[in-house]
Short mmCIF file of C-alpha atoms in Angstrom, two decimals:
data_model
loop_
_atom_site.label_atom_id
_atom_site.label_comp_id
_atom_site.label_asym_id
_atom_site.label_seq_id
_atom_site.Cartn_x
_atom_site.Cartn_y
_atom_site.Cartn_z
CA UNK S 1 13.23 -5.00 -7.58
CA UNK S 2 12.64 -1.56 -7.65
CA UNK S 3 12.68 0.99 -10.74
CA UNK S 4 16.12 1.80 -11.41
CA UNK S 5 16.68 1.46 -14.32
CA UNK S 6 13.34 1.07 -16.39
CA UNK S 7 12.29 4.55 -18.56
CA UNK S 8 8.67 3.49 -18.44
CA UNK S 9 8.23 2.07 -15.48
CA UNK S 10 4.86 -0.28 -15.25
CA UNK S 11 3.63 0.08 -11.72
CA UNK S 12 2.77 4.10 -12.28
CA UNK S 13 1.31 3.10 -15.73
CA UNK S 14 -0.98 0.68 -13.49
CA UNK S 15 -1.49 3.40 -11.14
CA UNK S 16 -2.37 5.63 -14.13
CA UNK S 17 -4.91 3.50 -15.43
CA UNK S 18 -7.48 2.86 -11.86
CA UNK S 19 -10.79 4.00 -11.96
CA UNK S 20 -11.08 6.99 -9.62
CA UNK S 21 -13.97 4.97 -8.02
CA UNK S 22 -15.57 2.02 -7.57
CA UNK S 23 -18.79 0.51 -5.43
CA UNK S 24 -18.77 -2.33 -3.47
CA UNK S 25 -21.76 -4.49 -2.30
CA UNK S 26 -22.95 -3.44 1.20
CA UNK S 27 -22.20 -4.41 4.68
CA UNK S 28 -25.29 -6.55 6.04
CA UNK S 29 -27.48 -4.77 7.67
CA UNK S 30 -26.45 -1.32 6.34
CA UNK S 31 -29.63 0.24 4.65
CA UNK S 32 -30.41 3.95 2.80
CA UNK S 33 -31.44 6.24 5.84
CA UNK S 34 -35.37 4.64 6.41
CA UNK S 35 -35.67 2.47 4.02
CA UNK S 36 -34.81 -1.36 3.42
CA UNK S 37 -32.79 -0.84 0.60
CA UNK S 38 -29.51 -1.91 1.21
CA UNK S 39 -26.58 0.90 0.87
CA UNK S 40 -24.03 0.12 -1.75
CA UNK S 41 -20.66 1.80 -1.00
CA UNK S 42 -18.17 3.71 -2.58
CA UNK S 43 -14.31 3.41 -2.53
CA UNK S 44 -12.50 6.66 -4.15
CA UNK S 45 -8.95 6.33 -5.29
CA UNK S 46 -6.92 9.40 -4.68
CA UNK S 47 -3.60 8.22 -7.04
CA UNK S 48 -0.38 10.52 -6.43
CA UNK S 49 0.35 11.81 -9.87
CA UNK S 50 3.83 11.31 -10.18
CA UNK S 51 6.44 8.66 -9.71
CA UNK S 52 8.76 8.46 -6.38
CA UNK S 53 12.38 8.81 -7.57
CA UNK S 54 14.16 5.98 -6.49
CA UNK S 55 16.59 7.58 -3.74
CA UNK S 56 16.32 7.06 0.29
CA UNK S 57 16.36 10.52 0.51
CA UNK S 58 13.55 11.31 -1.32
CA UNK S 59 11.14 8.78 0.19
CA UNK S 60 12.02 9.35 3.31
CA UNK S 61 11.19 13.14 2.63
CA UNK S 62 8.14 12.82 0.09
CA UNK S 63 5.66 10.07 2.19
CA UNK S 64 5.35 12.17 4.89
CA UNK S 65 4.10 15.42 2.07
CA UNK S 66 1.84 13.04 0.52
CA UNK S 67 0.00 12.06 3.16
CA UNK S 68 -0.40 15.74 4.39
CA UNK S 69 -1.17 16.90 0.92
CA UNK S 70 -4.07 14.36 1.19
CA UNK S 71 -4.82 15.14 4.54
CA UNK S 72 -5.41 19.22 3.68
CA UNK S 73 -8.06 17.74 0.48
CA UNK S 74 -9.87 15.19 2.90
CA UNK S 75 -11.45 17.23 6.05
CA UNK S 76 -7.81 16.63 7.45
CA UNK S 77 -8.07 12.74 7.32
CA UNK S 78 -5.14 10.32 6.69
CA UNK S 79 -6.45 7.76 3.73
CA UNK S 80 -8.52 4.65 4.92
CA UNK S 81 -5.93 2.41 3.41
CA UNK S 82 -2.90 2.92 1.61
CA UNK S 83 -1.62 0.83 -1.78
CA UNK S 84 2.37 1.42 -2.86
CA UNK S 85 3.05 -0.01 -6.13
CA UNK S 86 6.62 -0.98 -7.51
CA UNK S 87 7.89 -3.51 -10.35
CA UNK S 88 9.90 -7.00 -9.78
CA UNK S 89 11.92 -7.03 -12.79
CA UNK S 90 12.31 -11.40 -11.56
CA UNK S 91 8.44 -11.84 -11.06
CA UNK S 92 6.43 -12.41 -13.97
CA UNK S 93 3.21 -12.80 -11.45
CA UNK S 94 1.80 -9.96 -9.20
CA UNK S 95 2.61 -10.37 -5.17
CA UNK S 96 1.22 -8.51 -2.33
CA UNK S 97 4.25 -7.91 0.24
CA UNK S 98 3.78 -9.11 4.44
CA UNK S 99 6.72 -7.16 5.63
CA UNK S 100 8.90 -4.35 5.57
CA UNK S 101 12.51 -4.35 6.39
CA UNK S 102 14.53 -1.78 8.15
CA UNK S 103 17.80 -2.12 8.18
CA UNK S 104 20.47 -3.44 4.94
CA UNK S 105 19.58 -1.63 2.72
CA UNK S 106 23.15 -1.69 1.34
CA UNK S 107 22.15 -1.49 -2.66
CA UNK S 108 22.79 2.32 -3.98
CA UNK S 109 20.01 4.13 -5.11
CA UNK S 110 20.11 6.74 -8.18
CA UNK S 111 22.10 9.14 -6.30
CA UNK S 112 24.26 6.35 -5.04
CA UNK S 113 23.74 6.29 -1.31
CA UNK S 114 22.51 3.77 0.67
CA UNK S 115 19.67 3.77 3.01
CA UNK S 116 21.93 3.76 6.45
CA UNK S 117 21.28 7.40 6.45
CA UNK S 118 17.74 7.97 5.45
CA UNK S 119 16.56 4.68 6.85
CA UNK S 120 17.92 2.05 9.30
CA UNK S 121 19.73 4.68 11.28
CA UNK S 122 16.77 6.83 12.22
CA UNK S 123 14.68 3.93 12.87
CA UNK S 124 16.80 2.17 14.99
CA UNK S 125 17.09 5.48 17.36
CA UNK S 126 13.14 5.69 17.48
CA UNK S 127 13.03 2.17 18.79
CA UNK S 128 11.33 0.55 15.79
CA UNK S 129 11.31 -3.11 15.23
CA UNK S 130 13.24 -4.52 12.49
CA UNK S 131 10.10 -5.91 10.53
CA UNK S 132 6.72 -4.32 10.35
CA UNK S 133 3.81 -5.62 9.13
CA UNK S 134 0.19 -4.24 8.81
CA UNK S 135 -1.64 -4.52 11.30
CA UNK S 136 -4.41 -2.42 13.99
CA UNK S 137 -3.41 0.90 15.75
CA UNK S 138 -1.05 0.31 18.68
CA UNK S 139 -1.60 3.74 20.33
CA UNK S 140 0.72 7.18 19.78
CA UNK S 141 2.53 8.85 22.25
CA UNK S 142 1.65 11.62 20.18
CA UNK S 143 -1.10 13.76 21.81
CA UNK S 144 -1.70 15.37 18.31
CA UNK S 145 -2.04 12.34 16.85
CA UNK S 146 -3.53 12.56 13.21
CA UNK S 147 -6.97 12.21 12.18
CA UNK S 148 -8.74 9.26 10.27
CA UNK S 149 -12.25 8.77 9.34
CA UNK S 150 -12.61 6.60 11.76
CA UNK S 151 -13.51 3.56 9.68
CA UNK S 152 -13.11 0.15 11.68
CA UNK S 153 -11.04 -2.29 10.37
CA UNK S 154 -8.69 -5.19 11.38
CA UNK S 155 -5.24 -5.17 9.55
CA UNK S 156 -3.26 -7.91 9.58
CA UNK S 157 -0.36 -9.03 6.78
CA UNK S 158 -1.75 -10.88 3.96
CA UNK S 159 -2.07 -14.43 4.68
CA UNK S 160 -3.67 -17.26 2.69
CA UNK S 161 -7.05 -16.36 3.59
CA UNK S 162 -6.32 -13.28 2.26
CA UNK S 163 -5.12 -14.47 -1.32
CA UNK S 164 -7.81 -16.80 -1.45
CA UNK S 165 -10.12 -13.45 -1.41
CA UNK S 166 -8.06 -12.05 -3.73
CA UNK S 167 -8.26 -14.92 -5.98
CA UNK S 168 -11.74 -15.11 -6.17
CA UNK S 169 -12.18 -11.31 -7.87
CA UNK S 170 -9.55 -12.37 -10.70
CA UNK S 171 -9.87 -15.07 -13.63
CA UNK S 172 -8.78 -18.62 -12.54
CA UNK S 173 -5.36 -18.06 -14.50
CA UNK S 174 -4.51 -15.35 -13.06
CA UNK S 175 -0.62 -16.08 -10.99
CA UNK S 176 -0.83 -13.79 -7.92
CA UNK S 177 0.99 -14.81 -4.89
CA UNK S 178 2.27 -13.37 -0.87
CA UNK S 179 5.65 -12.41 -0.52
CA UNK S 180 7.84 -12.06 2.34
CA UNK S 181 10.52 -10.36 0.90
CA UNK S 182 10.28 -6.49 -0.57
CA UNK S 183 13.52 -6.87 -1.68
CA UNK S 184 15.78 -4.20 0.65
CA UNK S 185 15.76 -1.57 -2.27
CA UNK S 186 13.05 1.51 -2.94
CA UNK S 187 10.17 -0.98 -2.59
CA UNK S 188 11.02 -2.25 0.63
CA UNK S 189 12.18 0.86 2.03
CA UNK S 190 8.81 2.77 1.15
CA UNK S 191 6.48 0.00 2.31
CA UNK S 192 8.99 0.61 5.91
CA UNK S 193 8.88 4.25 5.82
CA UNK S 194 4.90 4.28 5.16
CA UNK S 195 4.44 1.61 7.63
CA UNK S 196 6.77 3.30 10.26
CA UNK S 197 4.98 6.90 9.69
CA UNK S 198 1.19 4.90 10.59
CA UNK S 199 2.75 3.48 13.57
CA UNK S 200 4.35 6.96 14.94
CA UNK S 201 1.28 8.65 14.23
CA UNK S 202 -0.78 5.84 16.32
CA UNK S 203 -3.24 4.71 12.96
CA UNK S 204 -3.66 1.42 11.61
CA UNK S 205 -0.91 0.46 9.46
CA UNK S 206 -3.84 -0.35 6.81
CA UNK S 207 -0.97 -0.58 4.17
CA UNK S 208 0.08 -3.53 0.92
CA UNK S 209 3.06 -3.27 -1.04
CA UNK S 210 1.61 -4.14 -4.21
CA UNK S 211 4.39 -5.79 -7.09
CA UNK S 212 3.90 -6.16 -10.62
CA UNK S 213 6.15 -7.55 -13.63
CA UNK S 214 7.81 -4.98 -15.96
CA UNK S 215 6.14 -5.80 -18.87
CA UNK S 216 4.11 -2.61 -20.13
CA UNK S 217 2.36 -3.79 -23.30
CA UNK S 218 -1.67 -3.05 -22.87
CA UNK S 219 -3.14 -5.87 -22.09
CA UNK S 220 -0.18 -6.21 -19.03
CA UNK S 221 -1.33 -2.85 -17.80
CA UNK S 222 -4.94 -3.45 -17.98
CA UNK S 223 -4.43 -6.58 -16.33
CA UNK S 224 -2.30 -5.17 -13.60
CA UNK S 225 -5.12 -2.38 -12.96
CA UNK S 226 -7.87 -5.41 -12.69
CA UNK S 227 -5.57 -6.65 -10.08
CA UNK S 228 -5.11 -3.55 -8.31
CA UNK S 229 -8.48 -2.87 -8.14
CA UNK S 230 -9.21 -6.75 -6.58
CA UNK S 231 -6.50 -6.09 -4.09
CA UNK S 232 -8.14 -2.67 -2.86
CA UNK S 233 -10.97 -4.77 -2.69
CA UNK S 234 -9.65 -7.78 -0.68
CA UNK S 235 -8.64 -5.12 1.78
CA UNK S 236 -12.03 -4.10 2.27
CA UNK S 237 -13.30 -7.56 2.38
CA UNK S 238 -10.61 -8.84 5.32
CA UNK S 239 -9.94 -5.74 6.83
CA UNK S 240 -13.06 -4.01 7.20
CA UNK S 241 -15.53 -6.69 6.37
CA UNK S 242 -13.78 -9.37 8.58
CA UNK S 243 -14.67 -12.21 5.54
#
């Protein structure tokens, strides 16, 4: 499920291809300082520029360094909401993941090690439950607890409502689905780890595992970016907007 063993892989070529931008139609009731008109908004896409090597190790090292790398370019704010992206080399349709696993992850990564290590053992000494989801802020321990912009939202794993939303930004045709299973590889274990950081750090785990097929012709990728960009948008739409 993850990208072992593909050279081009067709998630980052996805990722490669969104618009660093895009507006959305306003909240009601939100108008331009004064006036009537109604204030359209904007949703930025900060991309990280490189594939994550598919090793325990490295994710479990490298999430943490993204998010403060954004953090130090953002007034010291942790992103609104967060979109990983991996391939299903057994899906030919794109899926938006519920759940994270933490424990068995038992295949061997690139360096050939599996996740005991890096993942399931760690986790299970901070006390973390063996499936996360998205979902609101729970509270931190942690009196340093990160910063956010503050934007309200709701999270909550994507449900049929939510594909529904999705649905409805995308032609008729196109075969997007919910998945409960992130497949206890790279994809999995990053949608944990990411998951796991937001609930440490007491922030909404405002967070999709996004899947897409392999196939990396160009109407695949520009298709896979059209669906990215509806996702981002469903987020804002049943997160934010409470549709």
């Amino acid at each position: 499920r993850a990208s072992g063993s593909f050279d081009v892989n067709a998630s980052f070529l996805i990722a490669q291809s969104l618009p660093s931008s895009f507006t959305l139609p306003p909240k009601e009731n939100d108008t331009i300082g004064g006036t009537e008109i109604p204030a359209p908004r904007e949703v930025r896409i900060h991309v990280h520029p490189e594939p994550i090597k598919v090793s325990y190790a490295t994710i479990r090292a490298q999430l943490p360094d993204i998010l403060d790398d954004f953090s130090k370019t953002h007034n010291g704010n942790r992103p609104d909401l967060i979109v990983h992206m991996g391939i299903a080399s057994t899906r030919p349709y794109y899926s938006v993941e519920t759940q994270a696993h933490r424990d068995n992850y038992r295949i061997p990564d690139v360096d050939g090690r599996s996740g005991y290590q890096d993942g399931e053992k760690i986790w299970r000494g901070k006390g973390f439950p063996p499936i996360l989801m998205p979902g609101p802020a729970e509270g931190s321990e942690d009196k340093s607890a990160v910063q956010t912009s503050g934007l309200k939202m709701v999270p909550y794993p994507a449900n049929e409502h939510f594909l529904q939303v999705w649905k409805s930004l995308l032609p008729a045709e196109t075969d997007l689905r919910t998945s409960n299973d992130a497949g206890h590889y790279a994809c999995d274990f990053i949608f944990y780890t990411s998951l796991a950081q937001a609930l440490e750090e007491g922030r909404d785990r405002s967070i999709v595992f996004y899947h897409v097929p392999v196939t990396t012709d160009p109407a695949s990728i520009e298709l896979g970016t059209k669906v990215a960009v509806a996702l981002i948008k469903s987020m804002v739409k049943c997160w934010v907007d409470g549709e």
